[in-house]
Tab-separated table of C-alpha atoms and ligand atoms in Angstrom:
chain	number	residue	atom	x	y	z
F	16	MET	CA	-13.649	-16.379	-7.576
F	17	ARG	CA	-15.626	-13.416	-8.770
F	18	ILE	CA	-19.329	-12.899	-8.987
F	19	ALA	CA	-20.653	-10.187	-11.269
F	20	PRO	CA	-23.856	-8.787	-9.835
F	21	SER	CA	-26.751	-8.204	-12.192
F	22	ASN	CA	-27.192	-4.677	-10.931
F	23	MET	CA	-25.982	-2.341	-8.249
F	24	THR	CA	-28.949	-2.596	-5.940
F	25	ASN	CA	-28.360	-6.294	-5.759
F	26	ARG	CA	-24.694	-5.740	-5.180
F	27	ARG	CA	-25.211	-3.330	-2.323
F	28	GLU	CA	-27.892	-5.411	-0.665
F	29	PHE	CA	-25.746	-8.453	-1.107
F	30	LEU	CA	-22.832	-6.695	0.554
F	31	LYS	CA	-25.005	-5.423	3.372
F	32	ARG	CA	-26.346	-8.886	4.064
F	33	THR	CA	-23.063	-10.684	3.977
F	34	VAL	CA	-20.335	-8.272	4.896
F	35	SER	CA	-20.332	-9.091	8.599
F	36	THR	CA	-19.464	-12.659	7.808
F	37	GLY	CA	-16.596	-11.636	5.581
F	38	ILE	CA	-18.046	-13.797	2.833
F	39	ALA	CA	-18.913	-10.937	0.540
F	40	ALA	CA	-15.418	-9.641	0.796
F	41	ALA	CA	-14.018	-13.007	-0.135
F	42	ILE	CA	-16.138	-13.597	-3.167
F	43	PHE	CA	-17.497	-10.308	-4.426
F	44	ARG	CA	-15.507	-8.547	-7.081
F	45	PRO	CA	-16.727	-7.336	-10.425
F	46	VAL	CA	-15.092	-9.400	-13.130
F	47	ALA	CA	-12.080	-7.698	-14.623
F	48	GLY	CA	-13.047	-5.419	-17.474
F	49	ALA	CA	-16.733	-5.673	-16.657
F	50	SER	CA	-16.942	-2.885	-14.116
F	51	GLU	CA	-18.761	-0.423	-16.354
F	52	ALA	CA	-21.284	-3.072	-17.316
F	53	ALA	CA	-21.773	-3.807	-13.645
F	54	GLY	CA	-22.335	-0.123	-12.963
F	55	VAL	CA	-19.380	0.301	-10.630
F	56	ASN	CA	-18.608	3.755	-11.948
F	57	ALA	CA	-22.215	4.779	-11.674
F	58	LEU	CA	-22.448	4.249	-7.931
F	59	PRO	CA	-23.529	7.305	-6.006
F	60	GLY	CA	-20.697	8.978	-4.148
F	61	HIS	CA	-17.147	8.305	-5.149
F	62	ALA	CA	-17.014	4.690	-6.262
F	63	GLY	CA	-14.682	4.221	-9.197
F	64	ILE	CA	-12.733	7.280	-8.140
F	65	ALA	CA	-9.266	7.125	-6.613
F	66	ARG	CA	-7.866	10.051	-4.708
F	67	THR	CA	-4.463	11.217	-5.880
F	68	VAL	CA	-2.358	14.150	-4.697
F	69	LEU	CA	-3.432	16.023	-7.836
F	70	GLY	CA	-7.124	15.387	-7.165
F	71	PRO	CA	-9.746	12.737	-7.885
F	72	LEU	CA	-8.940	10.341	-10.704
F	73	ASP	CA	-11.054	7.750	-12.505
F	74	ALA	CA	-9.567	4.600	-10.986
F	75	SER	CA	-9.426	2.937	-14.394
F	76	LYS	CA	-6.645	5.435	-15.174
F	77	LEU	CA	-4.402	4.278	-12.324
F	78	GLY	CA	-2.812	1.650	-14.571
F	79	PHE	CA	0.215	-0.317	-13.383
F	80	THR	CA	0.425	0.557	-9.700
F	81	LEU	CA	3.081	0.077	-7.032
F	82	THR	CA	1.000	-0.159	-3.877
F	83	HIS	CA	3.508	0.340	-1.060
F	84	GLU	CA	6.331	2.829	-1.550
F	85	HIS	CA	7.922	5.751	0.276
F	86	ILE	CA	8.520	8.856	-1.779
F	87	ALA	CA	7.167	11.509	0.578
F	88	ASP	CA	10.008	11.177	3.060
F	89	GLY	CA	12.531	12.297	0.437
F	90	PRO	CA	12.976	15.767	1.955
F	91	ASP	CA	13.650	14.106	5.303
F	92	VAL	CA	16.764	12.607	3.708
F	93	LEU	CA	17.634	16.001	2.250
F	94	ASN	CA	17.436	17.497	5.739
F	95	ARG	CA	19.680	14.841	7.211
F	96	TRP	CA	22.333	15.088	4.473
F	97	PRO	CA	21.906	18.649	3.184
F	98	LYS	CA	25.377	18.865	1.633
F	99	SER	CA	24.680	16.108	-0.874
F	100	TRP	CA	22.483	18.429	-2.899
F	101	GLY	CA	22.529	22.113	-3.633
F	102	GLY	CA	19.202	22.562	-1.913
F	103	ARG	CA	15.586	21.564	-2.186
F	104	ALA	CA	15.231	22.612	-5.830
F	105	GLU	CA	18.169	20.435	-6.877
F	106	PHE	CA	16.863	17.556	-4.784
F	107	VAL	CA	13.431	17.859	-6.375
F	108	ALA	CA	14.982	17.931	-9.850
F	109	LYS	CA	16.966	14.773	-9.123
F	110	SER	CA	13.846	13.101	-7.745
F	111	ILE	CA	11.861	13.946	-10.855
F	112	ASP	CA	14.584	12.581	-13.137
F	113	LYS	CA	14.531	9.309	-11.252
F	114	LEU	CA	10.736	9.113	-11.213
F	115	LYS	CA	10.568	9.778	-14.942
F	116	VAL	CA	12.648	6.654	-15.485
F	117	VAL	CA	10.137	4.709	-13.397
F	118	ARG	CA	7.295	6.201	-15.430
F	119	ALA	CA	8.997	5.362	-18.708
F	120	ALA	CA	9.346	1.733	-17.585
F	121	GLY	CA	5.574	1.430	-17.443
F	122	VAL	CA	4.726	2.305	-13.847
F	123	SER	CA	1.746	4.626	-13.867
F	124	THR	CA	0.840	5.100	-10.183
F	125	ILE	CA	2.729	5.024	-6.904
F	126	VAL	CA	0.948	4.696	-3.590
F	127	ASP	CA	2.974	6.423	-0.920
F	128	LEU	CA	2.647	4.975	2.569
F	129	THR	CA	4.760	7.542	4.405
F	130	THR	CA	2.762	8.748	7.398
F	131	TYR	CA	3.165	12.087	9.187
F	132	ASP	CA	5.242	10.530	11.964
F	133	VAL	CA	7.978	9.412	9.557
F	134	GLY	CA	8.530	12.649	7.711
F	135	ARG	CA	5.777	12.857	5.129
F	136	ASP	CA	6.178	16.001	3.004
F	137	ILE	CA	2.951	16.345	1.098
F	138	ARG	CA	4.033	19.338	-1.007
F	139	PHE	CA	7.040	17.373	-2.211
F	140	LEU	CA	4.823	14.466	-3.201
F	141	GLU	CA	2.518	16.801	-5.084
F	142	GLU	CA	5.367	18.500	-6.937
F	143	VAL	CA	7.130	15.320	-8.026
F	144	SER	CA	3.827	13.821	-9.123
F	145	ARG	CA	2.993	16.838	-11.241
F	146	LYS	CA	6.431	17.039	-12.819
F	147	SER	CA	7.119	13.331	-13.323
F	148	GLY	CA	3.723	12.400	-14.757
F	149	LEU	CA	3.278	9.631	-12.169
F	150	ASN	CA	0.011	9.490	-10.266
F	151	MET	CA	0.632	9.463	-6.520
F	152	VAL	CA	-1.752	8.451	-3.774
F	153	ALA	CA	-0.877	9.852	-0.326
F	154	CYS	CA	-1.741	8.249	2.984
F	155	THR	CA	-2.971	9.139	6.396
F	156	GLY	CA	-2.472	6.874	9.384
F	157	GLN	CA	0.555	6.304	11.551
F	158	ARG	CA	3.611	4.148	11.477
F	159	PHE	CA	3.741	2.681	14.942
F	160	PHE	CA	2.427	5.270	17.384
F	161	PRO	CA	2.035	9.018	17.536
F	162	PRO	CA	5.380	10.592	18.421
F	163	LYS	CA	5.415	12.498	21.685
F	164	SER	CA	7.001	15.537	20.080
F	165	ARG	CA	4.083	16.284	17.796
F	166	ASP	CA	1.261	18.509	18.983
F	167	VAL	CA	-1.129	16.226	17.248
F	168	SER	CA	-0.161	13.226	19.306
F	169	MET	CA	-1.353	13.946	22.806
F	170	PRO	CA	-5.013	14.725	22.199
F	171	SER	CA	-5.045	12.052	19.544
F	172	ARG	CA	-4.112	9.096	21.675
F	173	THR	CA	-7.639	7.848	21.787
F	174	ILE	CA	-9.395	5.841	19.129
F	175	THR	CA	-11.807	8.682	18.498
F	176	GLY	CA	-9.098	11.355	18.466
F	177	LEU	CA	-6.927	9.480	15.994
F	178	ALA	CA	-9.871	8.546	13.804
F	179	GLU	CA	-10.776	12.240	13.658
F	180	LEU	CA	-7.248	13.106	12.576
F	181	PHE	CA	-7.308	10.439	9.854
F	182	ILE	CA	-10.742	11.512	8.635
F	183	LYS	CA	-9.598	15.131	8.514
F	184	GLU	CA	-6.635	14.168	6.310
F	185	ILE	CA	-8.954	12.162	4.065
F	186	GLU	CA	-11.782	14.650	3.778
F	187	GLN	CA	-10.220	18.075	4.269
F	188	GLY	CA	-6.551	17.745	3.498
F	189	ILE	CA	-3.092	17.110	4.856
F	190	ASP	CA	-0.945	19.598	6.798
F	191	GLY	CA	-3.019	22.651	5.984
F	192	THR	CA	-3.280	21.843	2.253
F	193	THR	CA	-6.314	20.602	0.352
F	194	ILE	CA	-4.368	17.501	-0.726
F	195	LYS	CA	-6.353	14.558	0.540
F	196	ALA	CA	-5.235	11.102	1.632
F	197	GLY	CA	-6.478	8.188	-0.472
F	198	VAL	CA	-5.446	5.329	1.809
F	199	ILE	CA	-4.834	4.644	5.511
F	200	LYS	CA	-1.529	3.096	6.558
F	201	ILE	CA	-1.069	1.550	9.975
F	202	GLY	CA	2.223	0.140	11.206
F	203	ILE	CA	2.212	-2.634	13.778
F	204	ILE	CA	5.552	-4.027	14.876
F	205	THR	CA	4.758	-7.528	16.056
F	206	LYS	CA	2.005	-10.047	16.370
F	207	ASP	CA	0.945	-8.830	19.794
F	208	LEU	CA	-0.272	-5.284	19.472
F	209	THR	CA	0.723	-2.687	22.022
F	210	ALA	CA	-2.133	-0.688	23.512
F	211	LEU	CA	-1.228	2.238	21.258
F	212	GLU	CA	-1.058	0.066	18.160
F	213	GLU	CA	-4.495	-1.280	18.922
F	214	ILE	CA	-5.785	2.280	19.255
F	215	GLY	CA	-4.247	3.066	15.854
F	216	LEU	CA	-5.692	-0.015	14.198
F	217	ARG	CA	-9.173	0.586	15.587
F	218	ALA	CA	-8.948	4.256	14.574
F	219	SER	CA	-7.973	3.252	11.035
F	220	ALA	CA	-10.918	0.848	10.911
F	221	ARG	CA	-13.344	3.582	11.939
F	222	ALA	CA	-11.847	6.172	9.595
F	223	GLY	CA	-11.911	3.674	6.728
F	224	LYS	CA	-15.557	2.856	7.340
F	225	ALA	CA	-16.485	6.527	7.661
F	226	THR	CA	-14.738	7.616	4.467
F	227	GLY	CA	-14.545	4.602	2.143
F	228	VAL	CA	-10.765	4.681	1.790
F	229	PRO	CA	-8.917	1.361	2.070
F	230	ILE	CA	-6.432	0.295	4.771
F	231	ARG	CA	-2.933	-1.116	4.405
F	232	THR	CA	-1.001	-2.383	7.395
F	233	HIS	CA	2.689	-2.964	8.065
F	234	THR	CA	2.447	-6.569	9.161
F	235	ALA	CA	4.981	-8.882	10.805
F	236	ALA	CA	4.030	-11.718	8.503
F	237	ALA	CA	6.698	-14.100	9.795
F	238	HIS	CA	4.757	-14.095	13.077
F	239	ARG	CA	1.384	-14.526	11.343
F	240	ALA	CA	0.490	-11.053	12.579
F	241	GLY	CA	-2.270	-10.593	10.004
F	242	GLU	CA	-4.372	-13.017	12.010
F	243	SER	CA	-4.335	-10.882	15.147
F	244	HIS	CA	-4.931	-7.707	13.119
F	245	ALA	CA	-7.910	-9.370	11.480
F	246	VAL	CA	-9.532	-10.099	14.846
F	247	ILE	CA	-9.534	-6.387	15.689
F	248	LEU	CA	-10.561	-5.248	12.218
F	249	GLU	CA	-13.472	-7.675	12.199
F	250	ASP	CA	-14.458	-6.583	15.702
F	251	GLU	CA	-14.727	-3.076	14.212
F	252	GLY	CA	-16.870	-4.410	11.356
F	253	VAL	CA	-14.368	-3.669	8.595
F	254	ASN	CA	-14.935	-5.306	5.221
F	255	PRO	CA	-11.800	-7.457	4.684
F	256	ALA	CA	-11.878	-6.571	0.976
F	257	ARG	CA	-10.789	-3.067	2.006
F	258	VAL	CA	-7.645	-4.284	3.807
F	259	SER	CA	-4.214	-5.351	2.597
F	260	PHE	CA	-1.638	-6.892	4.915
F	261	ASP	CA	1.612	-5.592	3.491
F	262	HIS	CA	5.080	-7.186	3.695
F	263	SER	CA	3.255	-10.518	3.651
F	264	ASP	CA	5.946	-12.219	1.590
F	265	ASP	CA	8.188	-12.108	4.694
F	266	SER	CA	6.258	-15.260	5.521
F	267	GLY	CA	6.589	-18.255	3.223
F	268	ASP	CA	3.688	-20.008	4.874
F	269	MET	CA	0.896	-20.920	2.469
F	270	ASP	CA	-1.372	-21.997	5.315
F	271	TYR	CA	-1.158	-18.466	6.738
F	272	PHE	CA	-1.722	-16.877	3.319
F	273	LEU	CA	-4.685	-19.040	2.366
F	274	GLY	CA	-6.344	-18.459	5.733
F	275	LEU	CA	-6.252	-14.683	5.165
F	276	VAL	CA	-7.264	-14.578	1.499
F	277	ARG	CA	-10.155	-16.958	2.156
F	278	ARG	CA	-11.390	-14.466	4.745
F	279	GLY	CA	-11.237	-11.779	2.056
F	280	TYR	CA	-8.000	-9.969	2.897
F	281	SER	CA	-5.366	-9.001	0.363
F	282	LEU	CA	-1.646	-9.619	0.690
F	283	GLY	CA	0.961	-7.013	-0.224
F	284	MET	CA	4.022	-8.806	-1.628
F	285	ASP	CA	6.478	-5.932	-1.449
F	286	HIS	CA	9.685	-7.330	0.020
F	287	VAL	CA	10.393	-9.952	-2.630
F	288	HIS	CA	13.708	-8.279	-3.516
F	289	ARG	CA	14.929	-8.861	0.032
F	290	GLY	CA	14.899	-12.598	-0.582
F	291	ILE	CA	17.879	-12.181	-2.912
F	292	SER	CA	20.068	-11.510	0.116
F	293	PRO	CA	21.049	-14.558	2.187
F	294	ASP	CA	20.347	-12.405	5.261
F	295	PHE	CA	16.625	-12.517	4.612
F	296	LYS	CA	14.297	-15.476	4.628
F	297	PRO	CA	12.351	-16.719	2.768
F	298	SER	CA	14.379	-16.740	-0.438
F	299	PHE	CA	13.413	-14.783	-3.535
F	300	GLU	CA	12.381	-18.069	-5.175
F	301	ARG	CA	10.107	-19.085	-2.291
F	302	ARG	CA	8.462	-15.653	-2.178
F	303	ALA	CA	7.782	-15.840	-5.910
F	304	GLU	CA	6.576	-19.428	-5.616
F	305	CYS	CA	4.022	-18.418	-2.970
F	306	ILE	CA	2.637	-15.797	-5.358
F	307	LYS	CA	2.320	-18.480	-8.025
F	308	LEU	CA	0.638	-20.901	-5.591
F	309	LEU	CA	-1.863	-18.221	-4.569
F	310	VAL	CA	-2.633	-17.516	-8.221
F	311	ASP	CA	-3.064	-21.224	-8.879
F	312	ALA	CA	-5.442	-21.441	-5.904
F	313	GLY	CA	-7.624	-18.763	-7.531
F	314	PHE	CA	-6.512	-15.762	-5.512
F	315	ALA	CA	-4.806	-13.547	-8.094
F	316	ASP	CA	-7.335	-10.906	-7.081
F	317	LYS	CA	-5.908	-10.819	-3.541
F	318	ILE	CA	-2.291	-9.980	-4.370
F	319	PHE	CA	-0.428	-6.693	-4.728
F	320	LEU	CA	3.175	-6.170	-5.810
F	321	SER	CA	5.432	-3.332	-4.710
F	322	THR	CA	8.981	-2.689	-3.462
F	323	ASP	CA	8.598	-0.721	-0.179
F	324	SER	CA	11.307	1.608	-1.436
F	325	GLU	CA	13.037	4.310	0.556
F	326	PHE	CA	13.167	6.712	-2.298
F	327	GLY	CA	15.016	9.523	-0.510
F	328	GLY	CA	17.761	7.141	0.596
F	329	SER	CA	18.115	5.846	-2.938
F	330	LEU	CA	19.064	9.334	-4.078
F	331	LEU	CA	22.058	9.565	-1.808
F	332	PRO	CA	25.341	10.177	-3.588
F	333	GLU	CA	27.656	7.567	-5.111
F	334	GLU	CA	29.999	7.417	-2.122
F	335	THR	CA	27.169	6.011	-0.008
F	336	LYS	CA	26.446	3.329	-2.598
F	337	GLU	CA	27.325	0.397	-0.370
F	338	TRP	CA	25.053	1.519	2.427
F	339	ARG	CA	22.403	2.740	0.031
F	340	GLU	CA	22.079	-0.655	-1.577
F	341	THR	CA	21.256	-2.203	1.773
F	342	ILE	CA	18.052	-0.188	1.849
F	343	ASP	CA	17.250	-0.016	-1.831
F	344	PRO	CA	17.052	-3.011	-4.162
F	345	PRO	CA	19.466	-2.835	-7.115
F	346	ASP	CA	16.661	-1.903	-9.471
F	347	GLY	CA	14.819	0.213	-6.927
F	348	MET	CA	11.169	0.589	-7.763
F	349	LEU	CA	11.795	-1.207	-11.052
F	350	PHE	CA	12.707	-4.481	-9.359
F	351	ASN	CA	9.254	-5.886	-10.068
F	352	THR	CA	9.131	-4.931	-13.725
F	353	ARG	CA	12.714	-5.993	-14.378
F	354	LYS	CA	13.128	-9.062	-12.188
F	355	LEU	CA	10.093	-10.331	-10.344
F	356	ILE	CA	7.465	-10.224	-13.089
F	357	PRO	CA	9.693	-11.893	-15.720
F	358	TYR	CA	10.473	-14.576	-13.135
F	359	LEU	CA	6.789	-15.071	-12.294
F	360	LYS	CA	6.067	-15.526	-15.993
F	361	GLN	CA	8.918	-17.996	-16.252
F	362	ILE	CA	7.397	-20.161	-13.497
F	363	GLY	CA	3.994	-20.060	-15.163
F	364	VAL	CA	2.023	-17.009	-14.006
F	365	SER	CA	0.040	-15.790	-17.007
F	366	ASP	CA	0.048	-12.282	-18.462
F	367	HIS	CA	-3.628	-12.099	-17.578
F	368	ASN	CA	-2.925	-12.764	-13.919
F	369	ILE	CA	-0.022	-10.294	-13.877
F	370	HIS	CA	-2.420	-7.697	-15.261
F	371	THR	CA	-4.983	-8.552	-12.574
F	372	ILE	CA	-2.371	-8.175	-9.841
F	373	THR	CA	-0.705	-4.994	-11.048
F	374	VAL	CA	-3.583	-3.098	-12.697
F	375	GLU	CA	-7.028	-4.468	-11.841
F	376	ASN	CA	-6.493	-5.069	-8.126
F	377	PRO	CA	-5.248	-1.512	-7.456
F	378	ARG	CA	-8.068	-0.146	-9.573
F	379	TYR	CA	-10.721	-1.688	-7.321
F	380	PHE	CA	-8.837	-1.372	-4.048
F	381	PHE	CA	-8.097	2.344	-4.359
F	382	SER	CA	-11.553	3.254	-5.625
F	383	LEU	CA	-13.395	4.909	-2.788
F	384	SER	CA	-16.211	2.686	-1.596
L	421	ZN	ZN1	6.690	0.651	4.016
């Protein structure tokens, strides 16, 4: 599936020639482990560099990465249930303890897709990253639409206005800090976009193109929503290789998956734990099987694994356990390392492909382009 270019000039010209067709995105990727030889890290600008809350990082140091999580809304939970902790300091300490366990289990980087409209606290993310030893990538973007209560929303309800906001968070910093976003997250509820969702998606496309950061969308996969998102993204001239449709495993439809990966898009498989509950379809086994079938079809380089955790909720006290477990898988952010990956290996996914999915794909995706 991958073509290693002989040199960078060729690569860039090749991309320029073919990107509008989506072909380059579908087939161009440096072979795993060959990026230095291919000159990826020598590209002018920021290629090979990921943007974390603690500053730029050589993307080869991202390591095992969870690509769709929610840590930054932790303080939002603290604000809603203040009596459960002694205060912010105690909450932060508890968060760090929990994140250290995740780090010790082999997770190296967490990509946080909590946007400003759902309680993103960038200082919290920075502090827990620094003290837990986990790399964190913060996002700009919006969940579903700009909330009316925020000052930022009214002048931003145009494609240009929102794109400017996103670019500002990517290039200057978030909420008055110099902490920069390394990814754009856009939430779209259903297959048929509302007018505001379309504004958000087009704004994310323009901000992504202007800055080189990738885009991840909340996608209603069961309704094949990625297909309608793709129409808009392609109308904006976005390179599909810079886009991941997250929550894709909520569909069990290989025809839908293969259509998107052949066009060059990636699929975030981050709800696999939900399939354990009879309330959610498809089943855990079917979600895992689709990952295996995609790997077998040659698309290991188009898959991401994560757990879409609600970290703050997972810290709620013991007495809320029953409710808490409805939002947090039993192993939390370690579900993939403890359950899913061993199962994938059991059904025949190789260590090499697991490495591609969990380490190499994030390395290329989160490198600024
Ligand atoms: Zn999410």
